[in-house]
Amino acid sequence: MQSNKKSGIFFILVTILIDCIGFGIIIPIMPDLIRELTGGDLSEASRYGGLLIVAYAIMQFISSPILGSLSDKFGRRPILLISLFGLGVDYVFLAFAPTITWLFFGRIFSGICGASITTASAYIADVSEPDKRSQNFGLIGAAFGLGFIIGPVIGGVFAQFGHHVPFMIAAVLSLLNWLYGYFILPESLAINNRREFEWKRANPIGALKQVIKHPALFGLLGSLLILYIAAQATQSIWSFYTLEKFQWNTTWVGYSLGFVGLTVAIVQGGLIRIIIPKLGNKKSIQLGLILYVIGFAAFAFATQGWMMFLFLLPYALAGITGPAIQGLISKQIPANEQGEMQGIMTALMSLASIFGPLLMTNLFFYFTAKGNSIYFPGAPFLMASFLTVIAIFICNKSLRKYH
C-alpha cells in the first residue's frame, strides 16, 4: 500500500511537470505576440495580457469546483485525462491564431482544461497521510517550479523561429502527457470515499458556502485569496516589467523565468520538507508572509536587472506559505470532500486571477504610459507588498485558534 501511494505521487507529479513545461513555454512570447497582433506598444500590450489572463481565470473559476466535484464522483483519473487532452488540442489552436480574438477564444478553452490542477491536488490529498499533506502539496509547487525552469527557457530560445513554434512544442508535450497518464496513472480515490455529484456544491458560490461551517477556514481562505491577488504582480507583469525597465529581450525573459522556477523548485521540493516539519504550519505561514512583503517590495525598487535574480531568493522562500495553509485546511476536511476543497482553493486562485491581473496590469499601464508625469513600473509590486501586509493581519487572527 505504501509503495502504491509513493508511486501515485510520482505519477501525478510527472504529469504536472510536463503540463507546466507546456504552459511555461508560451509565457515569454506573449508580450511580443500581443504587440504583433494589436500593433500597440508594450504598455498597451500589458492591458491585453491582463485581459487574456482574466478570460482564462473566469473559466477556471467556474470549472474548478465542477471538475473537483466530478472527480469526487467518478475518480481523479478520467477527469485529469480529459483535461490534459483538451489542453493539447488548445495549444494547436493557439499556434495558428491570426487575431487577438482567436487568442481570447483559445485562453477561454484553456481555462476550462487548466482547472485540472484541482484534480491533481485532490489526488495528492488522497494518497497522503494527514501529517504529510503539507509537504506533498509542496511537491506540486516543486513540479510547477521545475516546469517553469524548462518551459520558459525553451519558449525564449525557440521564439526566434516564430511565435507558433513554442505553441506547437507545448501541444506535443501536453498530448504526450495525456498518453503517459492514460497508460501509467492509477486511480487514487477508493469507491467507498466517493460521493454523489451535486450542482449546488459544484459551483464557486455554492462550494464556498460549504466551508463556512468549518472553524477558522474562512479567515485562512480569505488570506489565501489576498495572497493570490498579490502574486498576480509577478505572474501578470514580470515579462512586461523586465522588458520595460531593463530592456531585456524574449530570451532573457525566458532565462529569468527559468531561474524563478529553479528557486521555487528548490524551496518547495526540498527546503519545505525541512522547514514545515521543524516550524509547524502556523510559524511557516507567518514567516512566509513576511518574506513575501520583503520580496515584492524589493522587486518594485530594483534598479538593475541582476537585482531581480537576487531578490527572487526571499520571494521563493516565501513559497512555504501556500502549502502550509493548504495543509492546515486539509486536516479539517473529511476524505470524501478533499476534491471539493481543492476545487474551492483552485477557484480562489482563479478568482484572484480575475481581479489581480486587472489591478496589476492597469497599474503598470498607468505608471508607464506616455505623457504620465509619474513613471514607476514597479507600482504593481508595491501594491502586492501592501496586500500581503493585509493578509498577515487576517491570517494571524485565524491562526490564534490553533495552538
XYZ file of C-alpha atoms in Angstrom:
403
model
C 0.000 0.000 0.000
C 2.770 2.439 0.932
C 4.576 1.640 -2.326
C 1.387 2.344 -4.318
C 0.979 5.709 -2.576
C 4.539 6.751 -3.371
C 4.221 5.666 -6.995
C 0.907 7.513 -7.274
C 2.519 10.732 -6.036
C 5.371 10.266 -8.519
C 2.968 9.717 -11.440
C 0.895 12.814 -10.687
C 3.977 14.994 -10.183
C 5.392 13.958 -13.564
C 2.015 14.757 -15.108
C 2.003 18.223 -13.515
C 5.637 18.771 -14.513
C 5.019 18.096 -18.213
C 1.848 20.167 -18.107
C 3.725 23.120 -16.580
C 6.527 22.870 -19.114
C 3.913 23.232 -21.843
C 2.333 26.226 -20.117
C 5.676 27.860 -19.315
C 6.854 27.670 -22.922
C 4.371 30.304 -24.107
C 4.890 32.899 -21.331
C 7.979 34.725 -22.707
C 6.473 35.181 -26.170
C 3.126 36.656 -25.152
C 4.173 40.358 -24.919
C 5.698 40.341 -28.429
C 2.843 38.257 -29.844
C 0.236 40.654 -28.448
C 2.121 43.656 -29.835
C 2.286 41.954 -33.228
C -1.454 41.174 -33.289
C -2.620 44.549 -31.945
C 0.021 46.943 -33.264
C 0.286 48.645 -29.862
C 3.236 49.423 -27.592
C 4.330 47.486 -24.501
C 2.102 49.461 -22.097
C -0.987 48.764 -24.210
C 0.040 45.138 -24.687
C 0.140 44.685 -20.907
C -3.576 45.523 -20.706
C -4.403 42.903 -23.338
C -2.175 40.491 -21.453
C -4.160 41.131 -18.298
C -7.470 40.591 -20.096
C -6.223 37.295 -21.559
C -5.380 36.119 -18.049
C -8.820 37.232 -16.868
C -10.552 35.281 -19.667
C -8.593 32.195 -18.628
C -9.307 32.769 -14.942
C -13.075 33.282 -15.309
C -13.440 29.903 -16.979
C -11.145 28.262 -14.437
C -13.129 29.863 -11.603
C -16.318 28.326 -12.979
C -14.771 24.987 -13.942
C -12.581 24.221 -10.908
C -15.317 23.255 -8.411
C -17.183 21.375 -11.156
C -14.129 19.278 -12.004
C -13.338 18.824 -8.316
C -16.835 17.543 -7.580
C -16.872 15.357 -10.712
C -13.600 13.798 -9.580
C -15.198 13.082 -6.179
C -17.871 11.075 -8.025
C -16.045 9.443 -10.963
C -12.476 9.383 -9.652
C -9.425 11.540 -10.366
C -8.039 9.654 -13.377
C -10.785 10.216 -16.023
C -11.231 13.913 -15.207
C -7.489 14.533 -15.336
C -7.069 12.742 -18.677
C -9.904 14.650 -20.358
C -8.424 17.961 -19.195
C -4.932 17.094 -20.426
C -6.146 16.072 -23.877
C -8.123 19.310 -24.171
C -5.041 21.390 -23.366
C -3.045 19.677 -26.105
C -5.709 20.447 -28.697
C -5.972 24.035 -27.474
C -2.250 24.726 -27.923
C -2.588 23.721 -31.587
C -5.466 26.177 -31.908
C -3.403 28.964 -30.313
C -0.376 28.225 -32.520
C -2.258 29.436 -35.585
C -4.224 32.317 -34.021
C -4.346 35.073 -36.686
C -6.009 37.706 -34.475
C -6.209 38.759 -30.852
C -9.807 37.447 -30.809
C -8.522 33.935 -31.546
C -6.163 34.255 -28.608
C -9.089 35.091 -26.342
C -11.110 32.072 -27.511
C -8.081 29.858 -27.003
C -7.468 31.133 -23.487
C -11.133 30.607 -22.580
C -10.869 26.940 -23.561
C -7.523 26.704 -21.746
C -9.239 27.921 -18.568
C -11.694 25.030 -18.671
C -8.984 22.422 -19.191
C -6.461 24.139 -16.924
C -8.694 23.535 -13.929
C -7.112 20.049 -13.851
C -4.853 21.296 -11.030
C -7.927 20.765 -8.824
C -7.940 17.060 -9.599
C -4.166 16.810 -9.252
C -4.283 18.408 -5.783
C -7.119 16.093 -4.738
C -5.048 13.139 -5.972
C -2.194 14.210 -3.704
C -4.634 14.530 -0.788
C -5.972 11.015 -1.499
C -2.597 9.297 -1.275
C -1.030 11.379 1.522
C -1.168 10.807 5.258
C -2.744 13.832 7.025
C 0.546 14.883 8.644
C 2.383 14.649 5.287
C -0.038 16.627 3.146
C 1.686 20.000 3.576
C 4.993 18.578 2.353
C 3.335 16.728 -0.530
C 1.388 19.824 -1.565
C 4.801 21.448 -1.650
C 5.872 18.838 -4.208
C 3.171 20.206 -6.514
C 4.896 23.567 -6.190
C 8.212 21.878 -6.948
C 6.755 20.340 -10.109
C 5.498 23.790 -11.095
C 8.956 25.167 -10.372
C 10.745 22.582 -12.499
C 8.225 23.146 -15.280
C 8.954 26.864 -15.135
C 12.694 26.213 -15.289
C 12.428 24.255 -18.510
C 9.359 25.771 -20.183
C 10.200 29.497 -20.348
C 13.776 28.778 -21.418
C 12.535 26.594 -24.285
C 9.974 29.245 -25.197
C 12.530 32.056 -25.119
C 15.011 30.132 -27.283
C 12.563 28.749 -29.858
C 10.611 32.022 -30.227
C 13.298 33.159 -32.665
C 11.945 30.594 -35.132
C 8.449 32.087 -34.996
C 5.764 32.601 -32.386
C 3.871 29.476 -33.442
C 6.803 27.129 -32.688
C 6.608 27.302 -28.845
C 2.859 26.636 -29.011
C 3.402 23.521 -31.115
C 6.055 22.267 -28.689
C 3.577 22.854 -25.846
C 0.908 20.906 -27.754
C 3.226 17.925 -28.278
C 4.221 17.873 -24.596
C 0.607 18.089 -23.416
C -0.504 15.236 -25.668
C 2.478 13.131 -24.567
C 1.424 13.933 -21.012
C -2.062 12.645 -21.792
C -0.636 9.408 -23.252
C 1.576 8.972 -20.208
C -1.383 9.360 -17.886
C -3.578 7.053 -19.969
C -1.159 4.149 -19.735
C 0.528 4.770 -16.372
C -1.604 6.844 -13.977
C -3.576 4.723 -11.466
C -6.831 5.787 -9.823
C -6.407 7.188 -6.308
C -9.951 7.592 -4.960
C -11.459 4.472 -3.409
C -15.081 3.678 -4.280
C -16.165 3.997 -0.653
C -14.756 7.553 -0.495
C -16.771 8.817 -3.470
C -19.880 10.975 -3.210
C -22.725 11.977 -5.482
C -22.366 14.998 -7.722
C -24.459 17.993 -6.583
C -24.786 21.156 -8.664
C -25.312 23.306 -5.579
C -21.845 22.266 -4.403
C -20.275 22.241 -7.870
C -20.349 25.975 -8.470
C -17.958 28.536 -6.972
C -20.541 30.252 -4.747
C -22.220 27.032 -3.606
C -18.874 25.417 -2.904
C -17.644 28.387 -0.869
C -20.777 28.207 1.279
C -19.801 24.676 2.270
C -16.612 25.771 4.056
C -18.077 28.446 6.332
C -19.257 25.707 8.692
C -15.634 24.691 9.348
C -13.857 26.613 12.136
C -11.146 29.085 11.087
C -11.284 28.132 7.409
C -12.962 31.306 6.218
C -10.159 33.510 7.547
C -7.440 31.231 6.167
C -9.114 31.083 2.765
C -9.575 34.852 2.794
C -5.872 35.441 3.433
C -5.045 32.909 0.730
C -7.259 34.827 -1.716
C -5.480 38.118 -0.949
C -2.116 36.413 -1.345
C -3.166 35.005 -4.726
C -4.156 38.526 -5.842
C -0.777 39.864 -4.717
C 1.010 37.085 -6.607
C -0.510 38.379 -9.846
C 2.033 41.203 -9.710
C 4.648 38.598 -10.609
C 2.521 36.357 -12.811
C 0.915 39.143 -14.863
C 3.682 41.741 -15.004
C 7.076 40.017 -14.876
C 7.629 39.827 -18.657
C 6.314 43.339 -19.297
C 8.207 44.811 -16.312
C 11.597 43.373 -17.255
C 11.155 44.273 -20.927
C 10.207 47.846 -20.000
C 12.603 48.625 -17.152
C 15.697 46.615 -18.069
C 15.185 46.300 -21.848
C 15.529 42.525 -21.734
C 14.710 40.510 -24.859
C 12.458 37.442 -25.038
C 15.367 35.087 -24.448
C 16.401 36.829 -21.201
C 12.807 36.901 -20.028
C 12.808 33.131 -20.555
C 16.069 32.724 -18.625
C 14.754 34.813 -15.718
C 11.532 32.816 -15.529
C 13.629 29.671 -15.608
C 15.504 30.987 -12.561
C 12.150 31.692 -10.884
C 11.272 28.055 -11.446
C 14.650 26.875 -10.135
C 14.349 28.762 -6.857
C 10.728 27.668 -6.387
C 11.656 24.042 -7.078
C 14.497 24.117 -4.542
C 12.263 25.571 -1.849
C 9.129 23.526 -2.463
C 10.846 20.319 -3.497
C 13.450 20.287 -0.730
C 13.527 23.052 1.869
C 9.795 22.921 2.514
C 10.120 19.333 3.730
C 12.557 20.591 6.366
C 11.031 23.965 7.254
C 7.357 22.998 7.749
C 8.008 19.932 9.985
C 10.511 21.963 12.034
C 8.471 25.169 12.412
C 4.961 23.768 12.038
C 2.250 25.099 9.726
C 1.463 28.164 11.855
C 5.001 29.592 12.081
C 5.726 28.622 8.463
C 2.740 30.678 7.328
C 3.819 33.696 9.364
C 7.436 33.542 8.144
C 6.372 33.067 4.537
C 4.073 36.075 4.525
C 6.810 38.337 5.905
C 9.194 37.139 3.190
C 6.559 37.909 0.540
C 6.329 41.504 1.804
C 10.106 41.849 1.504
C 10.317 40.162 -1.899
C 7.576 42.205 -3.562
C 8.966 45.497 -2.226
C 12.458 44.585 -3.425
C 11.168 43.877 -6.961
C 9.406 47.255 -7.000
C 12.574 49.235 -6.319
C 15.147 47.151 -8.236
C 17.400 49.413 -10.319
C 19.446 46.783 -12.185
C 18.392 43.586 -13.939
C 20.693 41.383 -11.840
C 18.841 42.514 -8.716
C 15.721 40.674 -9.882
C 17.656 37.408 -9.705
C 18.931 38.237 -6.207
C 15.515 39.297 -4.880
C 13.993 36.046 -6.099
C 15.635 34.286 -3.143
C 13.371 35.688 -0.357
C 10.419 35.605 -2.760
C 10.916 31.895 -3.495
C 11.453 31.027 0.175
C 8.115 32.700 0.902
C 6.564 29.869 -1.119
C 6.289 27.826 2.085
C 3.135 29.840 2.834
C 0.712 28.245 0.371
C 1.418 24.570 1.161
C 1.357 25.319 4.912
C -2.093 26.931 4.597
C -3.303 24.100 2.354
C -2.052 21.515 4.830
C -3.767 23.263 7.739
C -7.044 23.466 5.837
C -6.845 19.909 4.503
C -6.620 18.487 8.030
C -10.098 19.902 8.773
C -11.770 18.238 5.763
C -13.040 14.609 5.542
C -11.706 12.254 2.839
C -14.819 12.376 0.653
C -14.669 16.194 0.416
C -10.975 16.665 -0.405
C -11.720 17.091 -4.118
C -14.329 19.708 -3.347
C -11.936 21.593 -1.049
C -9.147 21.536 -3.626
C -11.714 22.831 -6.128
C -12.531 25.684 -3.757
C -8.870 26.633 -3.389
C -8.321 26.485 -7.137
C -11.471 28.587 -7.566
C -9.999 31.157 -5.170
C -6.840 31.206 -7.261
C -8.964 31.758 -10.352
C -10.993 34.480 -8.613
C -7.723 36.230 -7.783
C -6.689 35.802 -11.410
C -9.808 37.702 -12.462
C -9.252 40.760 -10.282
C -5.484 40.589 -9.795
C -4.399 40.986 -13.447
C -6.858 43.837 -13.984
C -5.406 45.628 -10.965
C -1.754 44.924 -11.729
C -1.759 45.484 -15.495
C -3.695 48.731 -15.190
C -1.254 49.958 -12.541
C 1.607 49.073 -14.890
C -0.140 50.781 -17.825
C -0.861 53.932 -15.809
C 2.687 54.315 -14.451
C 4.401 53.555 -17.796
C 2.041 55.278 -20.249
C 3.431 58.064 -22.400
C 2.646 61.520 -21.049
C 2.200 60.418 -17.446
C 4.110 62.678 -15.053
C 4.944 59.760 -12.717
C 6.993 56.896 -14.168
C 7.102 53.929 -11.784
C 6.811 50.489 -13.460
C 7.308 48.827 -10.052
C 3.907 50.043 -8.805
C 2.239 46.599 -9.130
C 4.895 45.001 -6.916
C 4.483 47.722 -4.282
C 0.739 47.093 -4.302
C 1.421 43.373 -3.859
C 3.562 44.087 -0.810
C 0.754 46.190 0.704
C -1.833 43.467 0.049
C 0.379 40.879 1.734
C 0.514 43.053 4.864
C -3.306 42.927 4.936
C -3.161 39.124 4.541
C -0.833 38.935 7.549
C -3.389 40.614 9.835
C -6.266 38.418 8.605
C -4.234 35.225 8.797
C -2.865 35.906 12.276
C -6.391 36.394 13.576
C -7.385 32.952 12.248
C -4.186 31.273 13.442
C -4.950 32.217 17.062
C -7.477 29.362 17.024
C -4.623 26.881 16.565
C -2.202 26.056 19.373
